[in-house]
JSON list of C-alpha atoms in Angstrom, two decimals:
[
{"chain": "A", "resi": 1, "resn": "MET", "atom": "CA", "xyz": [207.50, 0.27, 17.68]},
{"chain": "A", "resi": 2, "resn": "ALA", "atom": "CA", "xyz": [205.95, 0.31, 14.48]},
{"chain": "A", "resi": 3, "resn": "ASN", "atom": "CA", "xyz": [203.74, 2.86, 16.31]},
{"chain": "A", "resi": 4, "resn": "LYS", "atom": "CA", "xyz": [206.61, 5.33, 17.41]},
{"chain": "A", "resi": 5, "resn": "GLU", "atom": "CA", "xyz": [208.18, 4.93, 13.89]},
{"chain": "A", "resi": 6, "resn": "ALA", "atom": "CA", "xyz": [204.77, 6.22, 12.56]},
{"chain": "A", "resi": 7, "resn": "THR", "atom": "CA", "xyz": [204.70, 8.53, 15.32]},
{"chain": "A", "resi": 8, "resn": "VAL", "atom": "CA", "xyz": [208.47, 9.80, 13.97]},
{"chain": "A", "resi": 9, "resn": "ALA", "atom": "CA", "xyz": [207.19, 10.20, 10.72]},
{"chain": "A", "resi": 10, "resn": "GLU", "atom": "CA", "xyz": [203.86, 12.27, 11.48]},
{"chain": "A", "resi": 11, "resn": "LEU", "atom": "CA", "xyz": [206.09, 14.72, 13.39]},
{"chain": "A", "resi": 12, "resn": "THR", "atom": "CA", "xyz": [208.41, 14.75, 10.94]},
{"chain": "A", "resi": 13, "resn": "GLU", "atom": "CA", "xyz": [206.00, 16.10, 8.23]},
{"chain": "A", "resi": 14, "resn": "LYS", "atom": "CA", "xyz": [204.75, 18.42, 10.68]},
{"chain": "A", "resi": 15, "resn": "PHE", "atom": "CA", "xyz": [207.91, 19.75, 11.21]},
{"chain": "A", "resi": 16, "resn": "GLN", "atom": "CA", "xyz": [208.49, 20.32, 7.19]},
{"chain": "A", "resi": 17, "resn": "SER", "atom": "CA", "xyz": [205.25, 21.50, 6.70]},
{"chain": "A", "resi": 18, "resn": "SER", "atom": "CA", "xyz": [205.23, 24.05, 9.10]},
{"chain": "A", "resi": 19, "resn": "THR", "atom": "CA", "xyz": [205.67, 28.09, 8.39]},
{"chain": "A", "resi": 20, "resn": "ALA", "atom": "CA", "xyz": [206.90, 27.97, 12.45]},
{"chain": "A", "resi": 21, "resn": "VAL", "atom": "CA", "xyz": [207.31, 25.84, 15.29]},
{"chain": "A", "resi": 22, "resn": "LEU", "atom": "CA", "xyz": [206.94, 27.07, 19.01]},
{"chain": "A", "resi": 23, "resn": "LEU", "atom": "CA", "xyz": [207.75, 24.65, 22.01]},
{"chain": "A", "resi": 24, "resn": "THR", "atom": "CA", "xyz": [206.37, 25.01, 25.35]},
{"chain": "A", "resi": 25, "resn": "GLU", "atom": "CA", "xyz": [206.25, 23.48, 28.69]},
{"chain": "A", "resi": 26, "resn": "TYR", "atom": "CA", "xyz": [202.40, 22.96, 29.99]},
{"chain": "A", "resi": 27, "resn": "ARG", "atom": "CA", "xyz": [203.68, 21.90, 33.48]},
{"chain": "A", "resi": 28, "resn": "GLY", "atom": "CA", "xyz": [200.63, 21.61, 36.00]},
{"chain": "A", "resi": 29, "resn": "LEU", "atom": "CA", "xyz": [198.26, 23.05, 33.49]},
{"chain": "A", "resi": 30, "resn": "THR", "atom": "CA", "xyz": [194.83, 21.17, 33.30]},
{"chain": "A", "resi": 31, "resn": "VAL", "atom": "CA", "xyz": [193.21, 19.36, 30.43]},
{"chain": "A", "resi": 32, "resn": "ALA", "atom": "CA", "xyz": [190.75, 22.26, 30.12]},
{"chain": "A", "resi": 33, "resn": "GLN", "atom": "CA", "xyz": [193.35, 24.91, 29.94]},
{"chain": "A", "resi": 34, "resn": "LEU", "atom": "CA", "xyz": [195.07, 22.61, 27.32]},
{"chain": "A", "resi": 35, "resn": "LYS", "atom": "CA", "xyz": [191.99, 22.08, 25.48]},
{"chain": "A", "resi": 36, "resn": "SER", "atom": "CA", "xyz": [191.07, 25.99, 25.48]},
{"chain": "A", "resi": 37, "resn": "LEU", "atom": "CA", "xyz": [194.47, 27.14, 24.40]},
{"chain": "A", "resi": 38, "resn": "ARG", "atom": "CA", "xyz": [194.14, 24.49, 21.86]},
{"chain": "A", "resi": 39, "resn": "VAL", "atom": "CA", "xyz": [190.88, 25.76, 20.37]},
{"chain": "A", "resi": 40, "resn": "SER", "atom": "CA", "xyz": [192.26, 29.57, 20.93]},
{"chain": "A", "resi": 41, "resn": "ILE", "atom": "CA", "xyz": [195.06, 28.59, 18.28]},
{"chain": "A", "resi": 42, "resn": "SER", "atom": "CA", "xyz": [193.19, 26.20, 16.18]},
{"chain": "A", "resi": 43, "resn": "GLU", "atom": "CA", "xyz": [192.95, 28.24, 13.46]},
{"chain": "A", "resi": 44, "resn": "ASP", "atom": "CA", "xyz": [196.58, 29.08, 12.50]},
{"chain": "A", "resi": 45, "resn": "ALA", "atom": "CA", "xyz": [198.02, 26.08, 13.95]},
{"chain": "A", "resi": 46, "resn": "THR", "atom": "CA", "xyz": [197.53, 22.55, 15.73]},
{"chain": "A", "resi": 47, "resn": "TYR", "atom": "CA", "xyz": [198.91, 22.13, 19.54]},
{"chain": "A", "resi": 48, "resn": "ALA", "atom": "CA", "xyz": [200.37, 18.67, 20.40]},
{"chain": "A", "resi": 49, "resn": "VAL", "atom": "CA", "xyz": [201.27, 17.11, 23.46]},
{"chain": "A", "resi": 50, "resn": "VAL", "atom": "CA", "xyz": [204.81, 15.20, 22.55]},
{"chain": "A", "resi": 51, "resn": "LYS", "atom": "CA", "xyz": [207.26, 12.64, 23.86]},
{"chain": "A", "resi": 52, "resn": "ASN", "atom": "CA", "xyz": [210.68, 14.17, 24.29]},
{"chain": "A", "resi": 53, "resn": "THR", "atom": "CA", "xyz": [212.60, 11.86, 22.35]},
{"chain": "A", "resi": 54, "resn": "LEU", "atom": "CA", "xyz": [210.66, 10.88, 19.95]},
{"chain": "A", "resi": 55, "resn": "THR", "atom": "CA", "xyz": [210.35, 14.80, 18.85]},
{"chain": "A", "resi": 56, "resn": "LYS", "atom": "CA", "xyz": [214.46, 15.05, 19.04]},
{"chain": "A", "resi": 57, "resn": "ILE", "atom": "CA", "xyz": [214.15, 12.25, 16.03]},
{"chain": "A", "resi": 58, "resn": "ALA", "atom": "CA", "xyz": [211.87, 13.77, 14.12]},
{"chain": "A", "resi": 59, "resn": "ALA", "atom": "CA", "xyz": [213.26, 17.06, 14.41]},
{"chain": "A", "resi": 60, "resn": "ASN", "atom": "CA", "xyz": [216.32, 16.31, 13.66]},
{"chain": "A", "resi": 61, "resn": "ASN", "atom": "CA", "xyz": [214.95, 14.67, 10.67]},
{"chain": "A", "resi": 62, "resn": "ALA", "atom": "CA", "xyz": [213.40, 17.66, 9.51]},
{"chain": "A", "resi": 63, "resn": "GLY", "atom": "CA", "xyz": [216.84, 19.36, 9.89]},
{"chain": "A", "resi": 64, "resn": "ILE", "atom": "CA", "xyz": [215.99, 20.96, 13.01]},
{"chain": "A", "resi": 65, "resn": "THR", "atom": "CA", "xyz": [218.25, 20.64, 15.68]},
{"chain": "A", "resi": 66, "resn": "SER", "atom": "CA", "xyz": [217.99, 23.71, 18.21]},
{"chain": "A", "resi": 67, "resn": "PHE", "atom": "CA", "xyz": [215.14, 21.38, 19.89]},
{"chain": "A", "resi": 68, "resn": "ASP", "atom": "CA", "xyz": [217.52, 19.50, 21.38]},
{"chain": "A", "resi": 69, "resn": "GLU", "atom": "CA", "xyz": [218.58, 21.20, 24.54]},
{"chain": "A", "resi": 70, "resn": "GLU", "atom": "CA", "xyz": [214.71, 22.64, 25.18]},
{"chain": "A", "resi": 71, "resn": "LEU", "atom": "CA", "xyz": [212.97, 19.04, 24.66]},
{"chain": "A", "resi": 72, "resn": "VAL", "atom": "CA", "xyz": [212.60, 18.15, 29.04]},
{"chain": "A", "resi": 73, "resn": "GLY", "atom": "CA", "xyz": [210.25, 17.92, 31.22]},
{"chain": "A", "resi": 74, "resn": "PRO", "atom": "CA", "xyz": [206.51, 18.13, 29.52]},
{"chain": "A", "resi": 75, "resn": "SER", "atom": "CA", "xyz": [206.78, 19.72, 26.09]},
{"chain": "A", "resi": 76, "resn": "ALA", "atom": "CA", "xyz": [203.78, 20.53, 24.11]},
{"chain": "A", "resi": 77, "resn": "ILE", "atom": "CA", "xyz": [204.17, 22.34, 20.30]},
{"chain": "A", "resi": 78, "resn": "ALA", "atom": "CA", "xyz": [202.53, 24.68, 18.22]},
{"chain": "A", "resi": 79, "resn": "PHE", "atom": "CA", "xyz": [202.57, 23.16, 14.50]},
{"chain": "A", "resi": 80, "resn": "VAL", "atom": "CA", "xyz": [202.01, 26.77, 13.21]},
{"chain": "A", "resi": 81, "resn": "HIS", "atom": "CA", "xyz": [200.27, 26.37, 9.21]},
{"chain": "A", "resi": 82, "resn": "GLY", "atom": "CA", "xyz": [198.62, 29.83, 9.33]},
{"chain": "A", "resi": 83, "resn": "ASP", "atom": "CA", "xyz": [199.95, 33.26, 10.95]},
{"chain": "A", "resi": 84, "resn": "PRO", "atom": "CA", "xyz": [202.50, 32.74, 13.34]},
{"chain": "A", "resi": 85, "resn": "VAL", "atom": "CA", "xyz": [202.51, 36.35, 14.36]},
{"chain": "A", "resi": 86, "resn": "ALA", "atom": "CA", "xyz": [198.71, 34.97, 15.48]},
{"chain": "A", "resi": 87, "resn": "VAL", "atom": "CA", "xyz": [200.22, 32.38, 17.24]},
{"chain": "A", "resi": 88, "resn": "ALA", "atom": "CA", "xyz": [202.63, 33.69, 19.46]},
{"chain": "A", "resi": 89, "resn": "LYS", "atom": "CA", "xyz": [200.39, 36.41, 20.31]},
{"chain": "A", "resi": 90, "resn": "THR", "atom": "CA", "xyz": [197.49, 33.90, 21.51]},
{"chain": "A", "resi": 91, "resn": "LEU", "atom": "CA", "xyz": [200.33, 31.95, 23.43]},
{"chain": "A", "resi": 92, "resn": "ARG", "atom": "CA", "xyz": [201.49, 35.55, 25.35]},
{"chain": "A", "resi": 93, "resn": "THR", "atom": "CA", "xyz": [197.92, 36.19, 26.41]},
{"chain": "A", "resi": 94, "resn": "PHE", "atom": "CA", "xyz": [197.55, 32.74, 27.23]},
{"chain": "A", "resi": 95, "resn": "THR", "atom": "CA", "xyz": [200.51, 32.63, 29.34]},
{"chain": "A", "resi": 96, "resn": "LYS", "atom": "CA", "xyz": [199.73, 35.70, 30.98]},
{"chain": "A", "resi": 97, "resn": "ALA", "atom": "CA", "xyz": [196.37, 34.36, 32.13]},
{"chain": "A", "resi": 98, "resn": "ASN", "atom": "CA", "xyz": [197.87, 30.86, 33.16]},
{"chain": "A", "resi": 99, "resn": "PRO", "atom": "CA", "xyz": [201.54, 31.43, 33.93]},
{"chain": "A", "resi": 100, "resn": "LEU", "atom": "CA", "xyz": [202.23, 28.07, 34.03]},
{"chain": "A", "resi": 101, "resn": "LEU", "atom": "CA", "xyz": [202.52, 27.97, 30.42]},
{"chain": "A", "resi": 102, "resn": "VAL", "atom": "CA", "xyz": [206.12, 28.61, 29.86]},
{"chain": "A", "resi": 103, "resn": "VAL", "atom": "CA", "xyz": [206.95, 29.43, 25.83]},
{"chain": "A", "resi": 104, "resn": "LYS", "atom": "CA", "xyz": [210.44, 27.60, 25.58]},
{"chain": "A", "resi": 105, "resn": "GLY", "atom": "CA", "xyz": [211.57, 28.75, 22.09]},
{"chain": "A", "resi": 106, "resn": "GLY", "atom": "CA", "xyz": [210.62, 28.29, 18.44]},
{"chain": "A", "resi": 107, "resn": "TYR", "atom": "CA", "xyz": [211.91, 27.73, 14.83]},
{"chain": "A", "resi": 108, "resn": "PHE", "atom": "CA", "xyz": [210.51, 30.14, 12.29]},
{"chain": "A", "resi": 109, "resn": "ASP", "atom": "CA", "xyz": [211.82, 30.36, 8.93]},
{"chain": "A", "resi": 110, "resn": "GLY", "atom": "CA", "xyz": [214.80, 28.34, 8.92]},
{"chain": "A", "resi": 111, "resn": "ASN", "atom": "CA", "xyz": [216.20, 29.74, 12.40]},
{"chain": "A", "resi": 112, "resn": "PRO", "atom": "CA", "xyz": [216.00, 28.91, 15.87]},
{"chain": "A", "resi": 113, "resn": "LEU", "atom": "CA", "xyz": [214.30, 31.50, 18.00]},
{"chain": "A", "resi": 114, "resn": "THR", "atom": "CA", "xyz": [214.38, 31.87, 21.77]},
{"chain": "A", "resi": 115, "resn": "ALA", "atom": "CA", "xyz": [211.79, 32.42, 24.13]},
{"chain": "A", "resi": 116, "resn": "ALA", "atom": "CA", "xyz": [212.47, 36.32, 23.88]},
{"chain": "A", "resi": 117, "resn": "GLU", "atom": "CA", "xyz": [212.63, 36.27, 20.47]},
{"chain": "A", "resi": 118, "resn": "VAL", "atom": "CA", "xyz": [209.18, 34.62, 20.45]},
{"chain": "A", "resi": 119, "resn": "GLY", "atom": "CA", "xyz": [208.26, 37.42, 22.57]},
{"chain": "A", "resi": 120, "resn": "LYS", "atom": "CA", "xyz": [209.31, 39.89, 20.45]},
{"chain": "A", "resi": 121, "resn": "LEU", "atom": "CA", "xyz": [206.98, 37.93, 17.29]},
{"chain": "A", "resi": 122, "resn": "ALA", "atom": "CA", "xyz": [204.31, 38.22, 19.33]},
{"chain": "A", "resi": 123, "resn": "ASP", "atom": "CA", "xyz": [205.10, 42.00, 19.28]},
{"chain": "A", "resi": 124, "resn": "LEU", "atom": "CA", "xyz": [204.87, 42.25, 15.71]},
{"chain": "A", "resi": 125, "resn": "GLU", "atom": "CA", "xyz": [201.67, 43.99, 14.40]},
{"chain": "A", "resi": 126, "resn": "SER", "atom": "CA", "xyz": [199.17, 41.28, 12.32]},
{"chain": "A", "resi": 127, "resn": "ARG", "atom": "CA", "xyz": [199.73, 40.53, 8.73]},
{"chain": "A", "resi": 128, "resn": "GLU", "atom": "CA", "xyz": [196.83, 42.68, 7.92]},
{"chain": "A", "resi": 129, "resn": "VAL", "atom": "CA", "xyz": [197.77, 45.62, 9.60]},
{"chain": "A", "resi": 130, "resn": "LEU", "atom": "CA", "xyz": [201.46, 45.29, 8.37]},
{"chain": "A", "resi": 131, "resn": "LEU", "atom": "CA", "xyz": [199.41, 44.98, 4.68]},
{"chain": "A", "resi": 132, "resn": "ALA", "atom": "CA", "xyz": [197.18, 47.65, 5.54]},
{"chain": "A", "resi": 133, "resn": "LYS", "atom": "CA", "xyz": [200.44, 50.12, 6.55]},
{"chain": "A", "resi": 134, "resn": "LEU", "atom": "CA", "xyz": [202.39, 48.80, 3.30]},
{"chain": "A", "resi": 135, "resn": "ALA", "atom": "CA", "xyz": [199.66, 49.81, 0.87]},
{"chain": "A", "resi": 136, "resn": "GLY", "atom": "CA", "xyz": [198.83, 53.34, 2.59]},
{"chain": "A", "resi": 137, "resn": "ALA", "atom": "CA", "xyz": [202.68, 53.78, 1.79]},
{"chain": "A", "resi": 138, "resn": "PHE", "atom": "CA", "xyz": [202.04, 52.78, -1.83]},
{"chain": "A", "resi": 139, "resn": "LYS", "atom": "CA", "xyz": [199.39, 55.11, -2.22]},
{"chain": "A", "resi": 140, "resn": "ALA", "atom": "CA", "xyz": [201.34, 58.22, -0.76]},
{"chain": "A", "resi": 141, "resn": "SER", "atom": "CA", "xyz": [204.19, 57.55, -2.77]},
{"chain": "A", "resi": 142, "resn": "LEU", "atom": "CA", "xyz": [202.10, 57.59, -5.63]},
{"chain": "A", "resi": 143, "resn": "PHE", "atom": "CA", "xyz": [200.08, 60.66, -4.88]},
{"chain": "A", "resi": 144, "resn": "GLY", "atom": "CA", "xyz": [203.47, 62.09, -4.26]},
{"chain": "A", "resi": 145, "resn": "ALA", "atom": "CA", "xyz": [204.46, 61.05, -7.61]},
{"chain": "A", "resi": 146, "resn": "ALA", "atom": "CA", "xyz": [201.07, 61.90, -9.22]},
{"chain": "A", "resi": 147, "resn": "TYR", "atom": "CA", "xyz": [201.32, 65.67, -7.76]},
{"chain": "A", "resi": 148, "resn": "LEU", "atom": "CA", "xyz": [205.44, 66.05, -8.97]},
{"chain": "A", "resi": 149, "resn": "PHE", "atom": "CA", "xyz": [204.22, 65.49, -12.75]},
{"chain": "A", "resi": 150, "resn": "GLN", "atom": "CA", "xyz": [201.32, 67.73, -11.95]},
{"chain": "A", "resi": 151, "resn": "ALA", "atom": "CA", "xyz": [203.54, 70.19, -10.69]},
{"chain": "A", "resi": 152, "resn": "PRO", "atom": "CA", "xyz": [205.55, 71.32, -13.75]},
{"chain": "A", "resi": 153, "resn": "LEU", "atom": "CA", "xyz": [201.97, 71.51, -15.60]},
{"chain": "A", "resi": 154, "resn": "SER", "atom": "CA", "xyz": [200.22, 73.71, -13.49]},
{"chain": "A", "resi": 155, "resn": "LYS", "atom": "CA", "xyz": [203.33, 75.80, -13.51]},
{"chain": "A", "resi": 156, "resn": "ALA", "atom": "CA", "xyz": [203.45, 76.20, -17.39]},
{"chain": "A", "resi": 157, "resn": "VAL", "atom": "CA", "xyz": [199.93, 76.98, -17.38]},
{"chain": "A", "resi": 158, "resn": "ARG", "atom": "CA", "xyz": [200.13, 79.62, -14.48]},
{"chain": "A", "resi": 159, "resn": "THR", "atom": "CA", "xyz": [203.11, 81.45, -16.45]},
{"chain": "A", "resi": 160, "resn": "ILE", "atom": "CA", "xyz": [201.27, 81.19, -19.72]},
{"chain": "A", "resi": 161, "resn": "ASP", "atom": "CA", "xyz": [197.95, 82.99, -17.58]},
{"chain": "A", "resi": 162, "resn": "ALA", "atom": "CA", "xyz": [200.57, 85.70, -16.45]},
{"chain": "A", "resi": 163, "resn": "LEU", "atom": "CA", "xyz": [202.20, 85.95, -19.56]},
{"chain": "A", "resi": 164, "resn": "ARG", "atom": "CA", "xyz": [198.33, 86.57, -21.54]},
{"chain": "A", "resi": 165, "resn": "GLU", "atom": "CA", "xyz": [197.55, 89.06, -18.77]},
{"chain": "A", "resi": 166, "resn": "LYS", "atom": "CA", "xyz": [200.58, 90.85, -19.31]},
{"chain": "A", "resi": 167, "resn": "GLN", "atom": "CA", "xyz": [199.93, 91.27, -22.87]},
{"chain": "A", "resi": 168, "resn": "GLU", "atom": "CA", "xyz": [196.47, 92.11, -22.59]},
{"chain": "A", "resi": 169, "resn": "SER", "atom": "CA", "xyz": [197.44, 95.03, -20.25]},
{"chain": "A", "resi": 170, "resn": "ALA", "atom": "CA", "xyz": [200.00, 96.05, -22.34]},
{"chain": "A", "resi": 171, "resn": "ASN", "atom": "CA", "xyz": [197.39, 96.63, -25.30]}
]
């Protein structure tokens, strides 16, 4: 009993400290396949095989009720502490190679996710790519502003130069 309470407390803490949680069913996968999945996402997440009843209690303690219906069969959870997009992409890639792994859903930014929404999350570009695009957009707008401020000045210089040439030709 004390061991179960400790497990619930540990799972509750993982739910609360994770940036995202992705629920999977691993029925039919070998231990070696699960180990390779753990290694592939270890940079951004921890992957744990969980007991459904204890996980329901822990999720409810953390304020997550969206897993109640999905916690059936052999379940494992990816507790994301890094980039959720990278973990979703890795899960999708692993699922293509190992179709027995099923992504059931998830929880991200205070909202439950369906399996389809986890797929959409995997379709997003990585954080680094999005930041690079944002930096490019800022740079383009700064160049546009610099051109806008410089244009009246260069137009004034051309006008003064034209007036000077007109006066010289008149003399």
